[in-house]
XYZ file of C-alpha atoms in Angstrom:
572
model
C 0.000 0.000 0.000
C 1.687 3.254 -1.115
C 0.302 6.225 0.727
C 1.878 9.706 0.709
C 1.047 10.458 4.321
C 3.092 11.955 7.061
C 4.692 8.867 8.516
C 5.070 10.288 12.007
C 1.363 11.129 12.141
C 0.371 7.656 10.984
C 2.722 6.050 13.465
C 1.370 8.148 16.312
C -2.191 7.225 15.367
C -1.315 3.537 15.434
C 0.319 3.871 18.852
C -2.655 5.815 20.218
C -5.050 3.130 18.992
C -2.992 0.437 20.722
C -2.112 -1.231 17.417
C 1.617 -0.531 17.678
C 4.028 -0.294 20.584
C 6.163 2.848 20.899
C 9.392 0.833 20.705
C 8.140 -0.926 17.567
C 7.382 2.464 15.994
C 10.974 3.571 16.611
C 12.262 0.403 14.938
C 9.861 0.848 12.006
C 10.889 4.486 11.457
C 14.558 3.475 11.415
C 13.839 0.734 8.854
C 11.754 3.193 6.841
C 14.629 5.688 6.691
C 17.093 2.950 5.777
C 15.002 1.359 3.009
C 13.212 4.430 1.691
C 9.943 2.515 1.695
C 6.693 4.068 2.874
C 5.732 3.409 6.467
C 2.750 1.213 5.618
C 4.847 -1.164 3.537
C 7.444 -1.501 6.294
C 4.747 -2.260 8.865
C 3.328 -5.013 6.668
C 6.707 -6.520 5.828
C 7.648 -6.672 9.514
C 4.231 -8.228 10.209
C 3.496 -5.755 12.971
C 0.045 -5.048 11.545
C -2.450 -6.760 9.296
C -3.595 -5.083 6.089
C -7.016 -4.568 7.642
C -5.603 -2.799 10.707
C -3.399 -0.538 8.602
C -6.153 0.345 6.145
C -8.572 1.127 8.980
C -6.054 3.467 10.611
C -5.376 5.263 7.319
C -9.113 5.622 6.735
C -9.448 7.276 10.157
C -6.642 9.702 9.321
C -8.209 10.721 6.045
C -11.753 10.719 7.426
C -12.786 8.117 4.874
C -14.819 4.956 5.460
C -12.965 1.642 5.665
C -14.827 -1.204 3.951
C -14.084 -4.788 4.950
C -14.954 -6.658 1.751
C -15.261 -9.917 3.689
C -18.400 -8.567 5.333
C -19.603 -6.152 2.669
C -22.442 -7.269 0.413
C -20.570 -7.001 -2.882
C -22.966 -6.775 -5.855
C -21.355 -8.338 -8.961
C -23.410 -6.224 -11.399
C -22.266 -3.046 -9.625
C -18.613 -4.121 -9.537
C -18.678 -4.931 -13.255
C -19.501 -1.286 -13.998
C -15.721 -1.079 -14.094
C -13.934 -3.526 -16.405
C -11.492 -6.047 -14.923
C -8.654 -4.284 -16.729
C -9.498 -0.954 -15.073
C -10.162 -2.578 -11.681
C -6.712 -4.152 -11.624
C -4.969 -1.128 -13.138
C -6.453 1.400 -10.715
C -6.624 -1.063 -7.772
C -10.244 -0.022 -7.339
C -13.690 -1.558 -6.964
C -17.117 0.004 -7.502
C -19.041 -0.628 -4.271
C -22.183 1.490 -4.699
C -23.745 2.996 -7.800
C -26.133 5.922 -7.444
C -27.799 8.116 -10.002
C -25.519 11.100 -9.432
C -22.397 9.560 -7.813
C -20.728 6.263 -7.055
C -18.693 4.902 -4.148
C -15.373 3.389 -5.140
C -13.120 1.358 -2.858
C -9.440 2.090 -3.491
C -6.197 0.714 -2.104
C -4.249 3.975 -2.497
C -6.330 7.104 -1.806
C -3.322 9.351 -2.495
C -3.224 8.482 -6.202
C -5.112 11.538 -7.479
C -4.398 10.799 -11.155
C -6.034 7.378 -10.856
C -9.067 8.957 -9.201
C -9.450 11.483 -12.039
C -9.221 8.703 -14.626
C -11.724 6.594 -12.682
C -14.231 9.441 -12.632
C -13.749 9.803 -16.389
C -14.276 6.101 -17.044
C -17.350 5.921 -14.809
C -18.630 9.298 -16.089
C -19.633 10.261 -12.539
C -18.070 11.917 -9.504
C -16.709 9.349 -7.078
C -16.655 9.070 -3.286
C -13.708 7.137 -1.894
C -13.567 4.294 0.596
C -10.479 2.421 1.753
C -10.077 -1.304 1.021
C -7.113 -3.651 1.348
C -5.076 -4.926 -1.586
C -5.527 -8.574 -0.613
C -9.296 -8.308 -0.304
C -9.419 -6.399 -3.598
C -7.571 -9.189 -5.413
C -9.785 -11.865 -3.866
C -12.945 -9.994 -4.869
C -11.730 -9.321 -8.409
C -10.857 -13.005 -8.841
C -14.353 -13.978 -7.700
C -16.372 -11.342 -9.563
C -14.455 -11.192 -12.821
C -14.511 -14.923 -13.342
C -13.634 -16.310 -16.758
C -17.190 -17.572 -17.251
C -18.151 -14.832 -19.723
C -14.869 -15.231 -21.585
C -15.417 -18.986 -21.746
C -18.848 -18.347 -23.245
C -17.417 -15.942 -25.820
C -14.696 -18.382 -26.897
C -17.310 -21.149 -27.072
C -19.370 -18.976 -29.439
C -16.247 -18.359 -31.494
C -15.761 -22.114 -31.829
C -19.434 -22.405 -32.821
C -18.933 -19.835 -35.586
C -15.896 -21.724 -36.844
C -17.894 -24.958 -36.920
C -20.696 -23.164 -38.785
C -18.162 -22.088 -41.403
C -17.014 -25.691 -41.824
C -20.464 -27.223 -41.654
C -20.886 -30.199 -39.328
C -17.626 -31.807 -40.490
C -14.573 -31.570 -38.251
C -11.382 -31.199 -40.255
C -9.019 -33.480 -38.334
C -6.016 -32.316 -40.349
C -6.546 -28.683 -39.447
C -7.383 -29.672 -35.887
C -4.084 -31.550 -35.620
C -2.261 -28.539 -37.033
C -3.947 -26.367 -34.440
C -2.239 -28.293 -31.660
C 0.532 -25.685 -31.785
C -1.646 -22.721 -32.778
C -2.212 -20.640 -29.659
C -4.647 -18.379 -31.529
C -7.058 -21.181 -32.495
C -10.471 -20.592 -30.873
C -10.533 -24.112 -29.393
C -7.116 -23.534 -27.816
C -8.172 -20.212 -26.317
C -11.367 -21.795 -24.986
C -9.510 -24.618 -23.223
C -6.811 -22.318 -21.848
C -9.467 -20.023 -20.421
C -11.238 -22.990 -18.813
C -7.947 -24.145 -17.268
C -7.196 -20.619 -16.017
C -10.640 -20.339 -14.420
C -10.310 -23.775 -12.812
C -6.904 -22.829 -11.397
C -8.297 -19.558 -10.048
C -10.995 -21.291 -7.977
C -8.812 -24.314 -7.004
C -10.980 -26.824 -8.845
C -9.854 -30.443 -8.552
C -11.731 -31.709 -11.637
C -13.221 -30.361 -14.866
C -16.217 -32.212 -16.353
C -17.257 -31.857 -20.008
C -20.708 -33.431 -20.293
C -22.558 -33.489 -23.640
C -26.327 -33.309 -23.216
C -29.101 -33.344 -25.821
C -29.275 -29.550 -26.143
C -26.040 -28.308 -24.573
C -22.478 -29.065 -23.570
C -22.217 -28.579 -19.796
C -18.866 -27.669 -18.256
C -18.690 -28.231 -14.485
C -15.909 -27.717 -11.917
C -15.521 -29.751 -8.753
C -14.535 -27.335 -5.982
C -13.888 -28.724 -2.504
C -15.662 -31.927 -3.490
C -18.833 -30.262 -4.857
C -19.694 -29.844 -8.549
C -20.633 -26.376 -9.864
C -21.905 -25.599 -13.376
C -19.617 -23.054 -15.052
C -21.041 -22.710 -18.543
C -23.462 -24.328 -20.978
C -22.449 -24.161 -24.631
C -23.733 -25.324 -27.999
C -23.432 -29.145 -28.087
C -21.870 -28.960 -31.568
C -18.546 -27.799 -30.100
C -18.254 -30.948 -27.966
C -16.696 -33.045 -30.744
C -14.084 -30.380 -31.472
C -13.200 -30.153 -27.775
C -12.874 -33.933 -27.499
C -10.552 -34.081 -30.496
C -8.369 -31.332 -29.100
C -8.147 -32.944 -25.645
C -7.364 -36.355 -27.140
C -4.574 -34.851 -29.239
C -3.110 -33.258 -26.124
C -3.232 -36.617 -24.310
C -1.915 -38.598 -27.324
C -5.098 -40.699 -27.537
C -6.823 -42.212 -30.567
C -9.037 -39.409 -31.929
C -10.936 -41.846 -34.157
C -12.012 -44.087 -31.267
C -15.321 -42.886 -29.856
C -16.900 -46.186 -28.838
C -14.561 -47.200 -26.008
C -13.323 -45.391 -22.869
C -9.793 -44.019 -23.017
C -7.373 -42.694 -20.406
C -4.452 -40.352 -20.873
C -2.502 -37.517 -19.348
C -0.835 -34.231 -20.291
C 0.544 -31.127 -18.603
C -0.526 -27.484 -18.822
C 0.607 -24.231 -17.264
C -1.770 -21.598 -15.931
C -0.062 -18.438 -14.758
C 2.683 -19.529 -12.368
C 1.101 -22.925 -11.711
C 1.826 -26.201 -13.496
C -0.752 -28.972 -13.645
C -0.462 -32.628 -14.555
C -3.864 -33.590 -15.925
C -5.409 -37.050 -15.954
C -7.966 -37.427 -18.718
C -10.742 -40.003 -18.843
C -13.255 -40.352 -21.706
C -16.537 -42.255 -21.599
C -18.977 -42.775 -24.484
C -22.486 -41.586 -23.538
C -25.817 -41.228 -25.316
C -25.058 -37.743 -26.645
C -21.305 -38.005 -27.170
C -18.145 -38.524 -25.184
C -18.044 -37.348 -21.583
C -14.592 -36.212 -20.474
C -13.315 -35.707 -16.930
C -10.001 -34.003 -16.232
C -8.353 -34.453 -12.822
C -6.088 -31.456 -12.102
C -2.948 -32.281 -10.125
C -1.136 -29.098 -9.114
C 2.602 -29.858 -9.122
C 3.880 -26.684 -7.466
C 1.959 -27.109 -4.216
C 4.002 -28.152 -1.204
C 2.896 -31.558 0.034
C 1.904 -31.769 3.677
C 3.377 -34.153 6.230
C 1.421 -36.826 8.055
C 1.421 -34.656 11.184
C -0.292 -31.908 9.187
C -2.840 -34.300 7.690
C -3.830 -36.365 10.717
C -4.742 -35.712 14.358
C -1.917 -36.683 16.778
C -3.436 -39.961 18.025
C -4.113 -41.318 14.520
C -0.768 -40.050 13.210
C 1.147 -41.786 16.002
C -0.530 -45.131 15.319
C -0.139 -44.812 11.555
C 3.554 -43.901 11.761
C 4.167 -46.817 14.115
C 2.649 -49.146 11.512
C 4.492 -47.824 8.435
C 7.837 -47.874 10.267
C 7.540 -51.561 11.125
C 10.113 -54.005 9.760
C 7.522 -55.708 7.537
C 3.784 -56.005 7.046
C 0.895 -54.337 5.235
C -0.773 -50.984 5.930
C -3.976 -50.054 4.076
C -5.656 -46.678 3.532
C -9.330 -46.916 2.591
C -12.131 -44.634 1.485
C -14.104 -43.677 -1.618
C -12.661 -41.973 -4.680
C -11.561 -38.439 -3.861
C -11.150 -39.017 -0.128
C -7.448 -38.138 -0.055
C -5.973 -41.660 0.090
C -3.178 -40.851 -2.363
C -2.283 -37.693 -0.448
C -1.906 -39.739 2.751
C 0.247 -42.370 1.046
C 2.496 -39.778 -0.587
C 2.965 -38.100 2.801
C 3.929 -41.511 4.214
C 6.454 -42.062 1.413
C 7.979 -38.620 1.973
C 8.607 -39.570 5.600
C 10.021 -43.010 4.721
C 12.227 -41.846 1.828
C 15.869 -42.154 2.919
C 19.104 -42.984 1.057
C 19.372 -46.362 2.823
C 15.835 -47.457 1.887
C 14.710 -48.641 -1.547
C 11.086 -47.740 -2.317
C 9.195 -48.975 -5.374
C 5.688 -47.899 -6.350
C 3.235 -49.110 -8.972
C 0.483 -46.559 -9.594
C -2.327 -45.843 -12.007
C -1.551 -43.063 -12.615
C 1.621 -41.674 -11.044
C 0.122 -38.533 -9.536
C 3.209 -36.913 -8.006
C 6.869 -37.569 -8.707
C 9.160 -37.988 -5.705
C 12.935 -37.830 -6.071
C 14.710 -40.970 -4.889
C 11.710 -43.263 -5.376
C 11.253 -45.619 -8.335
C 7.701 -45.117 -9.613
C 6.054 -47.294 -12.270
C 3.009 -46.274 -14.307
C 0.504 -49.117 -14.780
C -0.546 -49.622 -18.416
C -3.261 -52.225 -18.944
C -3.124 -51.791 -22.736
C 0.261 -53.485 -22.816
C -0.674 -55.852 -19.955
C 1.491 -53.978 -17.453
C -0.870 -54.680 -14.566
C -0.478 -54.256 -10.813
C 0.013 -57.999 -10.394
C 2.646 -58.224 -13.127
C 4.617 -55.254 -11.797
C 4.424 -56.577 -8.238
C 5.891 -59.928 -9.264
C 8.828 -58.136 -10.888
C 9.214 -55.774 -7.943
C 10.168 -58.631 -5.620
C 13.259 -59.278 -7.791
C 14.322 -55.618 -7.432
C 15.377 -55.994 -3.764
C 12.979 -53.360 -2.354
C 12.410 -52.451 1.284
C 9.055 -50.708 0.845
C 6.407 -51.273 -1.820
C 3.476 -49.024 -2.628
C 0.615 -50.532 -4.613
C -1.662 -47.753 -5.862
C -4.782 -49.874 -5.410
C -5.638 -53.489 -4.666
C -8.275 -54.170 -7.302
C -8.417 -57.966 -7.518
C -7.563 -61.169 -5.729
C -4.319 -61.735 -7.653
C -2.915 -58.333 -6.698
C -4.055 -58.813 -3.107
C -2.387 -62.248 -2.915
C 0.973 -60.992 -4.231
C 0.867 -57.940 -1.960
C 0.144 -60.049 1.129
C 2.895 -62.530 0.260
C 5.335 -59.630 -0.211
C 4.434 -58.423 3.275
C 5.057 -61.940 4.626
C 8.549 -62.080 3.100
C 10.032 -59.070 4.854
C 8.673 -56.069 2.937
C 6.536 -53.133 4.055
C 3.571 -52.864 1.700
C 1.373 -49.757 1.502
C -1.819 -49.769 -0.528
C -5.440 -48.615 -0.804
C -8.815 -50.341 -0.892
C -12.311 -49.066 -1.577
C -14.180 -49.976 1.612
C -16.680 -48.134 3.786
C -14.697 -48.096 7.009
C -11.641 -49.516 8.750
C -13.226 -52.450 10.673
C -14.712 -54.021 7.523
C -11.497 -53.835 5.454
C -9.948 -57.190 6.494
C -13.249 -58.854 5.598
C -12.914 -57.402 2.097
C -9.563 -59.165 1.779
C -11.249 -62.379 2.935
C -13.851 -61.951 0.194
C -11.017 -61.550 -2.332
C -9.800 -65.038 -1.406
C -6.930 -64.219 0.982
C -6.727 -66.780 3.829
C -7.480 -65.424 7.289
C -4.113 -66.555 8.716
C -2.240 -64.547 6.043
C -4.250 -61.403 6.760
C -3.808 -61.811 10.517
C -0.037 -62.269 10.242
C 0.659 -59.418 7.770
C -1.909 -56.648 8.252
C -0.586 -54.006 10.654
C -3.211 -51.272 10.461
C -6.090 -49.897 8.414
C -6.851 -46.192 8.140
C -10.215 -45.075 6.767
C -10.639 -41.441 5.830
C -12.966 -38.829 4.332
C -12.611 -35.147 3.462
C -14.873 -32.493 4.960
C -15.210 -28.929 3.731
C -13.787 -26.340 6.111
C -15.702 -23.157 6.917
C -14.358 -19.886 5.601
C -12.859 -18.089 8.602
C -13.790 -14.691 7.199
C -17.539 -15.124 6.875
C -18.365 -17.706 9.557
C -21.293 -16.750 11.758
C -23.318 -18.442 14.532
C -26.261 -20.568 13.483
C -28.907 -22.753 15.116
C -29.086 -25.952 13.021
C -32.397 -27.771 12.368
C -33.696 -30.288 14.892
C -32.520 -33.372 12.967
C -28.972 -32.020 12.732
C -28.919 -31.200 16.445
C -30.174 -34.692 17.266
C -27.377 -36.275 15.200
C -24.725 -34.082 16.812
C -26.080 -34.769 20.310
C -25.883 -38.500 19.582
C -22.214 -38.191 18.572
C -20.826 -35.885 21.260
C -23.287 -36.084 24.143
C -25.406 -33.466 25.840
C -22.606 -32.129 28.056
C -20.213 -31.245 25.196
C -23.025 -29.874 23.067
C -24.280 -27.533 25.812
C -21.464 -25.002 25.447
C -20.848 -25.445 21.730
C -20.858 -22.497 19.311
C -22.075 -23.815 15.969
C -21.215 -21.910 12.793
C -22.041 -21.628 9.120
C -20.328 -19.781 6.262
C -22.320 -16.886 4.836
C -20.180 -16.594 1.689
C -17.701 -13.811 0.883
C -14.977 -12.767 -1.555
C -12.439 -15.013 0.184
C -14.436 -18.201 -0.442
C -15.988 -17.330 -3.823
C -19.349 -16.993 -2.091
C -19.417 -20.677 -1.051
C -18.910 -20.337 2.699
C -16.148 -22.979 2.635
C -12.441 -22.801 1.798
C -10.539 -26.045 1.421
C -11.010 -29.428 3.025
C -9.417 -31.453 5.786
C -9.390 -35.126 6.585
C -11.237 -37.091 9.222
C -9.811 -40.495 10.083
C -10.329 -43.702 11.994
C -7.654 -46.341 12.474
C -7.814 -50.016 13.427
C -4.541 -51.612 14.568
C -4.210 -55.365 14.219
C -3.720 -56.421 17.847
C -3.202 -60.000 19.028
C -6.849 -60.110 20.089
C -8.056 -59.058 16.645
C -5.655 -61.462 14.910
C -7.005 -64.366 16.977
C -10.597 -63.337 16.263
C -9.886 -63.226 12.524
C -8.253 -66.679 12.487
C -10.346 -68.607 14.984
C -13.682 -66.779 15.356
C -16.243 -65.669 12.801
C -15.795 -62.573 10.579
C -18.694 -60.925 12.410
C -16.942 -61.427 15.740
C -13.774 -59.878 14.331
C -15.704 -56.853 13.082
C -17.466 -56.479 16.442
C -14.143 -56.404 18.292
C -12.623 -54.003 15.738
C -15.517 -51.601 16.266
C -15.019 -51.847 20.003
C -11.382 -50.821 19.519
C -12.364 -47.544 17.806
C -15.457 -46.824 19.891
C -15.719 -43.045 20.267
C -13.041 -42.531 17.579
C -14.958 -43.288 14.377
C -15.218 -41.113 11.278
C -18.510 -39.739 12.546
C -16.987 -38.754 15.885
C -14.039 -37.097 14.142
C -16.409 -35.105 11.910
C -18.532 -34.105 14.916
C -15.403 -32.881 16.730
C -14.704 -30.551 13.791
C -18.222 -29.150 14.159
C -17.650 -28.373 17.845
C -14.307 -26.782 16.958
C -16.082 -24.420 14.547
C -14.320 -25.899 11.517
C -17.341 -27.208 9.594
C -21.134 -27.442 9.673
C -23.337 -30.157 11.097
C -24.804 -30.835 7.644
C -21.321 -31.319 6.190
C -20.333 -33.691 9.003
C -23.563 -35.669 8.535
C -22.999 -36.018 4.794
C -19.485 -37.348 5.358
C -20.565 -39.734 8.093
C -23.401 -41.021 5.913
C -20.860 -42.391 3.396
C -19.804 -45.024 5.918
C -21.858 -48.094 6.746
C -22.045 -47.869 10.515
C -20.962 -44.382 11.335
C -24.087 -42.979 12.917
């Protein structure tokens, strides 16, 4: 924030308001003289004040209102009175639009030239309000989404198709693979940019009878972004298949591929899956951001679960399984485990479909069923590679399960995933796949089951009284005593969370450790008796309890916790 104010006066104001200590002001003024930077910038760089505190103090000095955009009811149609180009150039946002004047939030109220130009662009006198740079950027990113631009590029593709008739020229489409000005290229790049901006994990292209629907999955929930003419679907599919080196002539069978794209400063590895449907090929793209720092197990799991899980994966040999539905974060947990186990004196081999993240020092193999490079085949070869730790991306069949269990019996640590509802029922799934009970009992060390819950936006959370059914569920999980003093929240929606009320997700976990008692029950008692004892082991520490704890901590809503718990079989 660059403000031509008298630094001493600003500093005194901050001290008087109790926002800055006198000794800190002396240090800041010395740094300001040394660096030549304005006082506000020095304060922010030294982290003595937040942007909101500084902006509020400056607003008081100038007798201008300070507007906290997190709590201000931003009207998109009013904001768009100013183009995105002008909003970013002038660091300004139209907040109120009246017949004779308009209220504009600005980051730098001392920039008189920008204010004159703004008044000229808006063709009205303007009244200033102070906003922060960070909140401005967040609001611009939310309001000036690429949705309109996506629609315009889609119409441009439609016009190109109209010029060609209903025939797609595959030769020209192939040539366009390197033509950045081709309408189809600009359309896809804009879609990728918009997905990156809102942290979407997946992009869905779904041809319907009268439209092509493009949806983003954000924090586990699908949102429609645009509906376009269905005639452009075929051109999009061809382009995406070319990027993934797939057979563009094959439309009858599903295909899988991958490619990489860059959006701004971010690089994405993209997994592509096609599926023939009634109205054309449906395509889903999984976006894997490669420049995001991976989190450790301690950051992903609560201490009690993390301690048990780390004890299991650091054993001399045996199998550890991570279970849950698709999109529950199993791969993230396993990669965090590998990061912790990766040392120069340990040889780690992985077989994955696909390899989602590349880790230096680990030998990773991409499964390819088209050339019969299956999990089972790779696992058999792995045992001749003298590994210490094996990661199997997923146990899909009895053959893979058998080889994995035998590897665990012969002195290897085996990490893998299974699609099961919860931790106690996982060993029974291995039984159903034909693995003898004695082999499971002697090799399985632990099973972690997990889900992801959406986390409330901290900027727009507010107290709420949930409906009776939600309160009854929560009371059942945590008890009347814990519920009595609880402060339950919901997200109203703001510029920080793109109006959704949630920002990001976090895991909830339950873990079953294979104790001697459980091993005996699996070998000598019935499967139902084993499951009963396993559920006794995690009593009070199930997925549902973990989700309910997040509600009491003000991290998520009761409805969100209920929806996660409902995905398990016996979580209520």
